[in-house]
XYZ file of C-alpha atoms in Angstrom:
669
model
C -15.111 -71.476 -26.619
C -11.973 -72.301 -28.763
C -9.387 -69.579 -29.397
C -9.545 -67.395 -32.971
C -7.346 -69.302 -35.226
C -5.209 -65.536 -35.113
C -4.990 -65.977 -31.161
C -3.393 -69.518 -31.824
C -1.103 -67.932 -33.817
C 0.607 -65.964 -31.459
C 0.118 -68.133 -28.240
C 2.144 -70.563 -29.916
C 4.901 -67.810 -30.737
C 5.498 -67.925 -27.436
C 5.670 -71.428 -26.893
C 7.690 -71.672 -29.835
C 10.841 -69.521 -29.110
C 10.324 -71.225 -26.011
C 10.816 -75.075 -27.221
C 13.620 -73.295 -29.155
C 15.418 -72.322 -27.606
C 15.152 -75.121 -24.694
C 16.689 -77.518 -27.624
C 19.013 -75.172 -28.672
C 19.738 -75.163 -24.833
C 20.450 -78.779 -24.742
C 18.951 -77.483 -20.978
C 15.854 -75.416 -19.962
C 12.030 -76.413 -18.706
C 10.280 -76.491 -21.403
C 6.960 -77.511 -20.403
C 5.725 -74.442 -18.098
C 6.231 -72.200 -21.260
C 3.449 -75.099 -23.570
C 1.465 -75.181 -20.929
C 1.227 -71.167 -18.742
C 1.264 -69.738 -22.732
C -2.318 -69.220 -23.003
C -2.987 -67.436 -19.650
C 0.036 -65.438 -20.741
C -1.082 -63.992 -23.273
C -4.237 -63.050 -21.593
C -2.225 -60.918 -19.397
C -0.030 -59.465 -21.448
C -2.614 -58.779 -24.134
C -5.386 -57.588 -21.886
C -4.668 -56.138 -19.138
C -1.086 -55.208 -18.591
C 0.704 -52.193 -18.630
C 3.780 -51.757 -19.479
C 5.931 -49.635 -22.024
C 8.755 -51.748 -23.577
C 10.614 -47.927 -24.657
C 10.748 -47.940 -20.560
C 10.970 -50.468 -18.532
C 11.034 -48.736 -15.380
C 7.688 -46.672 -16.057
C 7.144 -45.865 -12.477
C 3.367 -46.907 -13.017
C 3.601 -49.569 -14.629
C 1.331 -53.445 -13.251
C 4.303 -55.325 -12.053
C 4.505 -59.281 -13.585
C 6.023 -61.360 -11.591
C 6.941 -65.356 -12.590
C 7.156 -66.742 -9.244
C 7.847 -70.313 -11.222
C 11.175 -68.922 -12.859
C 12.619 -71.638 -13.917
C 9.349 -71.682 -16.684
C 12.464 -68.269 -18.161
C 11.860 -68.634 -21.440
C 8.507 -68.081 -21.159
C 8.937 -64.733 -20.080
C 11.679 -64.399 -22.327
C 9.483 -64.611 -25.667
C 6.629 -62.175 -23.952
C 9.728 -59.730 -23.673
C 11.328 -60.926 -27.110
C 7.975 -60.127 -28.621
C 6.474 -56.792 -27.215
C 9.642 -54.927 -27.899
C 12.285 -55.222 -24.918
C 16.039 -54.699 -25.155
C 16.388 -58.441 -26.033
C 16.623 -59.535 -29.877
C 16.275 -62.687 -30.926
C 20.112 -63.324 -30.755
C 19.694 -63.148 -27.079
C 16.843 -65.691 -27.293
C 19.276 -68.063 -29.486
C 21.874 -67.638 -26.727
C 19.904 -69.135 -23.650
C 21.934 -69.976 -20.844
C 24.851 -69.097 -22.378
C 27.300 -67.595 -20.685
C 27.650 -63.693 -20.854
C 23.841 -63.346 -22.396
C 20.748 -61.875 -21.325
C 18.398 -64.980 -20.641
C 20.190 -67.036 -17.789
C 18.623 -69.883 -16.554
C 16.087 -67.691 -14.131
C 15.693 -64.263 -14.277
C 17.531 -61.883 -12.815
C 16.366 -58.077 -12.311
C 19.936 -56.801 -12.221
C 20.787 -58.888 -15.682
C 17.715 -58.850 -18.432
C 15.342 -55.606 -19.298
C 11.923 -56.387 -18.030
C 12.623 -59.087 -15.604
C 11.250 -57.468 -12.226
C 12.380 -59.572 -9.273
C 15.042 -62.494 -9.575
C 13.312 -66.224 -9.097
C 13.812 -69.454 -9.253
C 13.823 -70.144 -5.506
C 10.598 -71.667 -5.670
C 8.194 -69.221 -3.611
C 10.373 -66.392 -3.886
C 8.224 -64.723 -6.453
C 5.134 -64.686 -5.122
C 6.535 -63.608 -1.716
C 8.491 -60.971 -3.263
C 4.988 -59.942 -5.140
C 3.486 -59.447 -1.800
C 6.405 -57.372 -1.342
C 5.189 -55.263 -4.295
C 1.624 -54.872 -3.517
C 2.717 -53.052 -0.062
C 4.572 -50.855 -2.012
C 2.125 -49.183 -4.098
C -0.617 -50.020 -1.566
C 1.820 -47.618 0.492
C 2.487 -45.014 -1.303
C -0.235 -45.007 -3.186
C -2.163 -43.700 0.578
C 0.865 -41.000 1.140
C 0.240 -39.727 -2.172
C -2.299 -40.108 -4.439
C -4.786 -36.703 -4.183
C -6.224 -35.573 -6.895
C -4.672 -37.590 -9.418
C -4.018 -41.336 -8.652
C -0.532 -41.389 -9.884
C 0.602 -44.633 -8.202
C -2.331 -47.100 -9.527
C -0.784 -50.583 -10.376
C -1.009 -53.808 -9.641
C 1.147 -57.371 -9.423
C 0.843 -60.277 -11.411
C 2.415 -63.256 -10.797
C 2.203 -66.939 -12.475
C 2.939 -69.237 -9.904
C 3.734 -72.875 -9.812
C 3.001 -76.148 -7.941
C 6.346 -75.765 -6.337
C 5.862 -71.991 -5.361
C 2.999 -72.753 -2.974
C 4.474 -76.348 -1.780
C 7.550 -74.469 0.219
C 7.049 -72.646 2.918
C 7.288 -68.939 2.732
C 4.660 -68.383 -0.050
C 1.828 -69.441 2.759
C 4.040 -66.977 5.027
C 3.675 -64.438 2.738
C 0.704 -65.395 1.478
C -1.304 -65.681 4.949
C 0.210 -61.592 5.757
C -1.369 -60.716 2.224
C -4.988 -62.332 2.929
C -4.798 -60.135 6.405
C -3.745 -57.090 4.567
C -6.285 -57.045 1.933
C -3.937 -56.160 -0.998
C -6.700 -56.047 -3.008
C -3.709 -55.212 -6.064
C -2.198 -58.134 -6.071
C -3.615 -60.981 -8.466
C -1.591 -64.549 -9.059
C -2.633 -66.537 -11.891
C -1.496 -70.221 -9.942
C -0.416 -73.361 -13.086
C -2.509 -75.720 -11.836
C -1.371 -78.815 -13.944
C -0.164 -81.657 -11.261
C 2.988 -82.198 -12.393
C 5.830 -81.092 -10.589
C 9.973 -82.113 -11.426
C 9.693 -85.764 -9.613
C 6.550 -86.601 -10.947
C 2.157 -86.358 -9.591
C 1.782 -83.940 -7.130
C -0.817 -86.514 -6.137
C 2.368 -88.065 -4.731
C 2.973 -85.290 -2.234
C 0.664 -82.490 -3.031
C -3.058 -83.288 -2.561
C -4.627 -80.104 0.064
C -7.643 -78.525 -1.038
C -5.722 -74.699 -2.596
C -8.312 -72.702 -3.367
C -9.509 -73.486 0.070
C -6.092 -73.038 2.153
C -5.537 -69.590 0.366
C -10.103 -68.347 0.852
C -8.903 -69.075 4.735
C -5.997 -66.784 4.614
C -8.813 -63.899 3.330
C -8.154 -64.650 -1.027
C -10.587 -63.340 -3.174
C -10.628 -67.599 -5.653
C -11.443 -68.441 -8.714
C -11.129 -71.698 -10.885
C -11.219 -72.325 -14.283
C -11.957 -75.694 -15.800
C -9.651 -77.710 -17.167
C -11.432 -77.960 -20.712
C -10.573 -73.854 -20.354
C -7.754 -73.998 -20.279
C -6.446 -72.291 -23.632
C -9.197 -70.457 -23.462
C -8.116 -66.586 -23.762
C -11.316 -65.376 -23.062
C -12.349 -67.279 -19.782
C -8.644 -65.997 -18.342
C -9.484 -62.991 -19.876
C -12.467 -62.560 -17.950
C -11.368 -63.859 -14.522
C -8.252 -61.383 -14.356
C -11.290 -58.779 -14.613
C -12.980 -60.200 -11.924
C -9.606 -60.412 -9.838
C -9.571 -56.888 -11.101
C -12.553 -55.863 -9.699
C -12.671 -57.167 -6.526
C -10.382 -54.963 -4.470
C -9.939 -55.667 -1.093
C -8.952 -59.210 -1.209
C -5.511 -60.680 -2.747
C -6.782 -62.884 -5.659
C -5.124 -66.157 -6.880
C -6.758 -67.886 -9.909
C -6.298 -71.526 -9.994
C -5.722 -72.379 -13.641
C -5.985 -76.048 -14.798
C -3.009 -76.633 -17.648
C -0.881 -79.179 -19.161
C 2.189 -78.674 -18.705
C 3.741 -79.576 -22.207
C 0.850 -78.713 -23.540
C 0.480 -80.674 -27.384
C 3.968 -82.002 -27.048
C 4.512 -86.106 -26.365
C 5.370 -85.332 -23.064
C 2.181 -83.470 -22.106
C 1.318 -84.529 -18.454
C 4.022 -86.329 -17.591
C 7.346 -84.995 -15.147
C 9.321 -85.338 -18.583
C 8.570 -82.253 -19.454
C 9.288 -80.031 -16.167
C 13.208 -79.737 -16.841
C 14.821 -81.040 -19.904
C 13.668 -80.033 -23.328
C 12.101 -82.206 -25.368
C 14.678 -83.567 -28.213
C 14.467 -83.242 -32.282
C 11.815 -85.249 -33.025
C 9.488 -84.563 -30.252
C 10.194 -80.474 -30.998
C 8.665 -81.916 -34.366
C 5.768 -83.726 -33.170
C 4.792 -80.666 -30.947
C 4.592 -78.134 -34.044
C 3.254 -80.116 -35.922
C 0.182 -81.338 -33.681
C -0.234 -76.922 -32.758
C -0.274 -76.521 -36.376
C 3.253 -74.468 -36.307
C 5.806 -74.528 -39.120
C 8.814 -77.135 -38.421
C 11.466 -74.809 -39.987
C 13.240 -72.643 -39.263
C 14.128 -73.169 -35.317
C 12.762 -69.299 -33.822
C 10.297 -68.976 -36.698
C 7.767 -65.858 -36.270
C 5.758 -64.746 -39.104
C 5.540 -61.510 -39.859
C 2.032 -60.482 -39.694
C 1.928 -62.293 -35.887
C 4.944 -60.232 -34.944
C 4.531 -57.120 -35.740
C 0.545 -57.650 -33.716
C 2.918 -58.313 -31.232
C 4.818 -55.476 -31.090
C 1.609 -53.488 -31.992
C 0.166 -54.886 -28.506
C 4.082 -53.626 -26.682
C 3.565 -49.895 -27.696
C 0.261 -49.347 -26.450
C 1.911 -48.480 -23.311
C 3.365 -45.649 -25.335
C 0.132 -43.760 -24.837
C -0.472 -45.682 -21.448
C 2.515 -43.691 -20.438
C 2.350 -39.994 -21.657
C -1.168 -39.937 -20.077
C 0.742 -41.073 -16.777
C 3.168 -38.372 -17.947
C 0.860 -36.038 -18.077
C -1.205 -36.767 -14.979
C 2.156 -36.493 -12.735
C 2.816 -33.036 -14.047
C -0.227 -31.742 -12.992
C 0.587 -33.534 -9.771
C 3.334 -32.020 -9.381
C 2.257 -28.590 -10.175
C -0.606 -28.723 -7.925
C 1.662 -29.978 -4.920
C 5.312 -28.910 -5.225
C 6.478 -30.329 -2.291
C 5.640 -34.015 -1.867
C 6.921 -34.494 -6.192
C 10.045 -32.993 -5.127
C 10.231 -35.857 -2.371
C 8.525 -38.466 -4.194
C 10.389 -37.432 -6.944
C 14.088 -37.617 -4.470
C 12.558 -41.159 -3.475
C 12.310 -42.743 -7.067
C 15.873 -41.516 -7.503
C 17.855 -42.855 -4.487
C 18.730 -39.523 -3.061
C 18.927 -39.191 0.549
C 17.942 -35.562 1.869
C 20.437 -33.434 1.761
C 20.157 -33.252 5.185
C 19.001 -35.699 8.332
C 19.158 -34.833 11.834
C 20.829 -37.468 13.251
C 21.484 -37.860 16.981
C 24.843 -37.534 18.950
C 26.352 -39.563 21.079
C 28.847 -39.163 24.230
C 30.208 -39.862 27.886
C 27.588 -38.758 28.903
C 25.486 -41.737 27.597
C 27.172 -44.202 29.725
C 27.229 -48.225 28.250
C 24.185 -48.749 25.926
C 23.442 -51.760 24.018
C 23.998 -50.962 20.539
C 20.124 -52.593 19.843
C 18.695 -49.241 22.521
C 21.232 -47.093 20.012
C 20.164 -48.572 16.518
C 16.364 -47.340 17.662
C 17.447 -44.229 18.686
C 18.842 -43.400 15.118
C 15.896 -45.159 13.559
C 13.434 -42.619 15.191
C 15.837 -39.567 14.853
C 16.167 -39.751 11.485
C 12.481 -41.401 10.063
C 10.629 -38.196 9.414
C 12.883 -36.523 6.967
C 13.406 -40.117 5.454
C 10.059 -41.025 4.424
C 10.761 -43.996 2.087
C 12.431 -46.009 6.087
C 9.985 -48.453 6.111
C 9.516 -51.477 7.522
C 9.997 -54.090 10.942
C 10.041 -57.146 12.985
C 9.078 -60.584 12.525
C 6.600 -60.468 16.182
C 9.646 -59.006 18.040
C 9.831 -54.262 17.976
C 9.994 -54.176 21.695
C 13.386 -56.388 21.927
C 14.831 -55.346 18.263
C 14.288 -51.623 19.620
C 12.924 -50.573 15.682
C 9.112 -49.436 15.826
C 8.833 -46.009 14.234
C 7.763 -44.082 17.501
C 4.769 -41.797 15.195
C 4.748 -43.644 12.290
C 1.841 -45.962 12.470
C 1.040 -48.889 11.651
C 0.996 -50.697 8.039
C -2.884 -51.843 7.729
C -6.012 -52.449 6.131
C -7.871 -48.323 6.723
C -3.823 -47.390 6.897
C -1.497 -48.149 4.186
C -0.171 -44.697 4.981
C 1.664 -46.162 7.895
C 5.026 -46.989 8.223
C 5.814 -50.564 10.596
C 5.035 -53.593 9.508
C 4.025 -55.772 11.268
C 5.608 -59.531 9.804
C 4.202 -61.649 12.108
C 6.768 -64.510 13.382
C 7.008 -65.010 9.621
C 10.979 -64.699 9.424
C 11.282 -65.677 5.336
C 8.297 -64.219 4.268
C 10.027 -61.184 6.177
C 12.938 -60.861 3.397
C 10.860 -62.267 0.826
C 8.432 -59.007 1.256
C 11.279 -56.726 1.908
C 13.145 -57.730 -1.155
C 9.762 -57.199 -3.378
C 9.048 -53.739 -1.378
C 13.137 -52.363 -2.173
C 12.398 -53.950 -5.948
C 9.636 -51.334 -6.312
C 11.642 -48.626 -5.873
C 10.505 -45.268 -4.280
C 10.958 -47.372 -0.773
C 14.391 -47.880 2.430
C 12.948 -51.214 3.692
C 14.255 -53.141 6.452
C 13.508 -55.804 8.904
C 14.569 -56.820 11.997
C 14.558 -60.299 14.114
C 17.032 -62.626 16.702
C 20.677 -62.970 14.574
C 20.602 -66.601 15.168
C 17.208 -66.286 12.822
C 18.899 -65.306 10.285
C 19.013 -68.957 9.109
C 15.153 -68.821 9.036
C 15.504 -65.616 6.156
C 18.643 -66.732 4.486
C 17.505 -67.521 0.682
C 15.750 -64.052 1.317
C 19.108 -62.396 2.069
C 21.059 -64.703 -0.500
C 18.137 -62.862 -3.281
C 19.049 -59.834 -1.689
C 22.827 -59.791 -2.763
C 22.831 -61.386 -5.425
C 19.981 -58.551 -6.268
C 22.029 -56.044 -4.919
C 18.788 -54.595 -3.568
C 18.649 -51.515 -0.818
C 17.327 -53.549 2.167
C 18.187 -53.030 6.054
C 18.456 -56.173 7.306
C 18.723 -55.346 11.518
C 19.723 -58.449 13.419
C 19.875 -58.327 17.132
C 20.605 -60.416 20.425
C 23.964 -61.430 18.278
C 25.630 -63.542 20.505
C 25.818 -65.932 23.393
C 25.662 -62.912 25.851
C 22.283 -63.242 25.205
C 22.482 -65.190 28.051
C 19.925 -67.098 29.771
C 17.708 -67.968 26.932
C 20.961 -70.678 25.660
C 21.767 -72.260 22.918
C 18.770 -72.579 20.979
C 19.162 -68.827 20.732
C 23.308 -67.614 20.693
C 24.066 -67.345 17.428
C 27.393 -69.179 16.332
C 27.699 -69.660 12.343
C 25.793 -67.006 11.577
C 28.511 -63.521 11.670
C 30.716 -66.347 9.273
C 28.257 -66.807 7.029
C 26.565 -63.707 6.250
C 30.674 -63.285 5.303
C 31.053 -66.279 3.151
C 27.575 -64.239 1.162
C 28.959 -61.672 -2.016
C 27.557 -59.068 -2.151
C 26.206 -58.096 1.640
C 27.914 -55.569 4.001
C 27.491 -57.463 7.825
C 28.259 -54.100 9.912
C 28.596 -55.592 13.786
C 29.344 -52.014 15.909
C 31.150 -51.327 18.718
C 29.026 -48.976 20.339
C 26.198 -46.425 20.318
C 28.484 -43.659 17.939
C 29.395 -47.072 15.862
C 26.163 -47.989 15.786
C 25.404 -43.956 14.612
C 27.958 -44.344 11.471
C 26.738 -47.741 10.903
C 23.087 -46.471 10.154
C 24.907 -44.136 7.815
C 26.272 -46.505 6.152
C 23.771 -48.309 6.206
C 21.191 -46.118 4.135
C 23.569 -44.631 2.394
C 24.286 -47.888 0.168
C 22.549 -48.327 -3.174
C 24.189 -51.607 -4.627
C 24.413 -53.785 -1.711
C 22.080 -54.579 1.751
C 23.147 -54.078 4.741
C 23.049 -56.472 7.812
C 23.801 -54.398 11.673
C 24.437 -57.153 13.855
C 23.573 -55.056 17.005
C 23.784 -56.370 21.066
C 20.682 -57.073 23.651
C 23.558 -56.466 26.761
C 24.498 -52.789 27.731
C 28.452 -51.942 26.291
C 30.476 -48.579 27.275
C 30.899 -45.854 25.123
C 34.619 -46.351 23.603
C 35.145 -42.694 23.087
C 36.106 -42.806 19.742
C 37.614 -39.987 17.938
C 36.705 -40.464 14.515
C 34.070 -44.245 14.603
C 35.905 -44.996 10.950
C 32.630 -47.939 10.300
C 32.487 -46.996 6.853
C 36.846 -48.196 6.135
C 35.358 -51.361 7.983
C 38.577 -50.814 10.739
C 40.186 -48.185 11.739
C 42.870 -47.800 15.227
C 40.894 -47.608 18.195
C 44.107 -47.819 20.829
C 47.063 -47.207 20.109
C 50.499 -48.204 21.419
C 51.977 -45.490 23.868
C 54.094 -42.996 23.063
C 53.727 -43.907 19.351
C 55.871 -46.750 19.298
C 55.112 -49.454 16.636
C 53.168 -52.653 18.521
C 54.478 -55.953 19.801
C 50.758 -57.047 19.117
C 47.483 -55.942 17.628
C 43.950 -57.371 19.254
C 40.951 -57.021 16.514
C 37.625 -56.710 17.475
C 34.480 -56.435 16.747
C 30.966 -55.257 18.463
C 30.818 -56.144 22.201
C 34.225 -56.972 21.906
C 36.089 -54.337 21.554
C 35.610 -52.703 24.673
C 37.627 -56.090 25.908
C 40.229 -55.842 23.896
C 40.481 -52.449 25.151
C 40.384 -54.287 29.214
C 42.980 -56.253 27.459
C 45.324 -54.063 26.121
C 45.552 -52.201 29.386
C 46.577 -55.111 31.085
C 49.101 -55.762 28.622
C 50.836 -51.921 28.762
C 50.958 -52.615 32.757
C 53.243 -54.707 31.542
C 55.312 -53.140 29.924
C 54.192 -54.472 25.772
C 52.905 -52.552 23.312
C 49.796 -52.973 22.291
C 47.259 -51.610 19.068
C 43.141 -52.463 19.776
C 41.948 -52.499 15.694
C 37.754 -52.429 16.138
C 37.369 -54.074 13.006
C 33.138 -53.477 12.259
C 33.037 -54.863 9.110
C 35.079 -57.170 6.798
C 33.657 -56.650 3.607
C 34.179 -52.021 4.066
C 37.818 -52.882 5.459
C 38.836 -55.238 2.277
C 37.473 -52.646 -0.180
C 40.426 -49.873 0.828
C 43.762 -49.718 -0.884
C 46.189 -51.947 0.254
C 48.078 -48.315 1.967
C 45.116 -47.688 4.335
C 44.603 -51.447 5.459
C 48.284 -51.373 5.651
C 48.267 -48.465 8.370
C 46.228 -50.364 10.356
C 47.614 -53.730 10.673
C 51.247 -53.506 9.526
C 52.290 -56.842 8.452
C 55.463 -55.924 10.473
C 53.771 -56.567 13.410
C 53.113 -60.623 13.427
C 51.185 -60.976 16.841
C 47.719 -60.854 15.985
C 44.845 -61.114 17.959
C 41.128 -61.297 16.966
C 38.255 -61.122 19.543
C 34.979 -62.172 18.623
C 31.842 -63.996 20.268
C 31.486 -66.072 17.390
C 32.670 -69.205 14.493
C 36.730 -67.979 14.748
C 36.231 -68.840 10.807
C 37.536 -66.350 8.676
C 39.756 -64.948 10.313
C 42.604 -65.745 9.340
C 42.743 -63.211 6.772
C 42.977 -60.653 9.555
C 45.060 -62.005 12.483
C 47.783 -64.178 9.640
C 49.047 -67.612 9.579
C 50.951 -66.389 13.475
C 48.256 -65.201 14.722
C 45.127 -66.516 17.267
C 41.696 -66.520 17.422
C 39.476 -66.180 19.968
C 35.919 -66.816 19.076
C 33.356 -69.691 19.862
C 33.432 -73.077 17.410
C 30.972 -74.691 20.268
C 27.053 -74.442 20.675
C 27.083 -71.748 24.026
C 24.758 -72.306 26.958
C 22.469 -71.037 29.244
C 24.101 -69.307 31.315
C 23.809 -65.418 33.323
C 25.875 -62.962 30.695
C 28.933 -62.956 33.197
C 29.406 -66.522 33.328
C 29.774 -67.660 29.920
C 32.011 -64.929 29.545
C 34.143 -66.931 31.901
C 33.292 -69.811 31.114
C 34.477 -69.954 27.491
C 37.622 -67.697 27.668
C 36.235 -64.059 27.044
C 37.700 -62.205 29.957
C 40.747 -59.450 30.040
C 43.003 -61.930 31.966
C 41.974 -65.137 29.607
C 42.861 -62.601 26.393
C 45.805 -60.549 27.972
C 47.391 -64.274 28.514
C 46.165 -65.932 24.982
C 48.823 -62.247 23.401
C 51.516 -63.548 25.824
C 52.013 -66.882 25.317
C 51.314 -65.953 21.454
C 54.262 -63.234 21.806
C 56.367 -65.660 23.243
C 55.488 -68.532 20.823
C 55.979 -66.043 17.674
C 59.804 -64.715 20.022
C 61.132 -68.532 20.531
C 60.879 -68.497 16.122
C 62.890 -65.236 15.527
């Protein structure tokens, strides 16, 4: 049945704030806000639990606009319901420094739950939100259900075309995440044309096969708020399956460009804006107009969240009184603070040679019971990555309290889901896979860095020395790629002690993800008195007799022990050598100049870097005169020792390169 006149006015407020913002910016996507406004209205006014006065209320429902190009839909909703977003902010859409960037950013705009826009990421993040809710509810709900909220998504055709959404949706169906509800803006149009040129599958059947509950709202009722309302209510009552509601909509609804790809990603144009407003019964002037009664109604709708929030505060207080230890723990987790003490393991010479992946697994398991927020898993590789949390159970239907997530061979979804867990709050997610396969999850890694998420990424099998698996599995360029990514700390520890310190850095990081890059092969214990991983680099072995070194060998990971061996050869021939272990470029770059120069004195021009990866970027640390020993081509399938010999990762070769460098520099003086 048709919507009431009042409903249409309230929906049109969403539409035309969005249209006017896009038109003023002369940039943006008006089609989705015009077509999806009715479903957003039904969700935000009849189902979504939120409190604009406290956007971080812990038990709020989460709303993710996965189709982030339609960001003005979300910004309009935030403004109308009373979040800290002004009309001036909407007028500054897509302008430098505004709160309304082209795609939603969780660190930038109050009320935005996830940074979206790269398609498929938001719906995949939502699986992480739903996992976090299910886990916390299973662990902490007792007399009161203090964790009890839904995760809602508006997704578009492009979201469902992207492979990451298939990976994540498949896992969500397997896990039975009944509090995940997706509204699919099924408008049959994408950026370059109708979806029929590439996307003709039966989406409902696909999602049913994943184990989802599915509903289809007929095109005749695409703007029927009551129909959408009932579909959401049905999805909420399902309980044991995630839900997708296919809502047949019209992109660019009401405009002369309705149902065409031209409505997707460019302003309607001044003339078409007028025609659209006239067709839908909205004043053509002034722009950004919202009738007083409509705005008052929207603000009252937003204010209803205060009473919901207050009721939850009361339930939480009663729960805290009845469960003081659990409350103390959950309050700490929600604040992002770490326990005052953790039972860190000790490593020493008696442990002998240990693969850093094994050392990492030992550290994780030593602290996990005392760090209940630590949750995660691998892409079907935990026996190899050593990241299984022993005795802490698997997260699975019937046991959402388990802390080991089995992602399956779904690296991209794993990264995006972990981002959602981090965005939800109170949990510290980790992921794990072979280092070469960071390529499969790079878009999610980038968004974790952009959003400064607290995520720990464990990458094992970190170099050509994994050997016989060959070049398809041997990482070369991955270290350079991660180091070129802003806001991520990349730590490649040299031995078990550095691995311990790396984990301390990882769990303490509160404003960026941390990548731990670990070996499969055993590496010797190096015996550093102060494995200063937190400082990024430190002097592991200095020149004998306290002299200024003739040359500095800088290495990371498994190549640090190689540098030590090469230094012994050089010292035996009268060359003074300093060995610097540099587990983290980012941490070292953040130190003051005095510390950096104490480790790498400018007066020592002879420097050699040693790392079994691409040499790209090493000139930053070795200078114009230095030499980078690395591998700038793909590897080979062979035992690790044979690869080391063939590609120059031997002490004798490093010593010869160092000797030749000293000779060359000497000839220039």
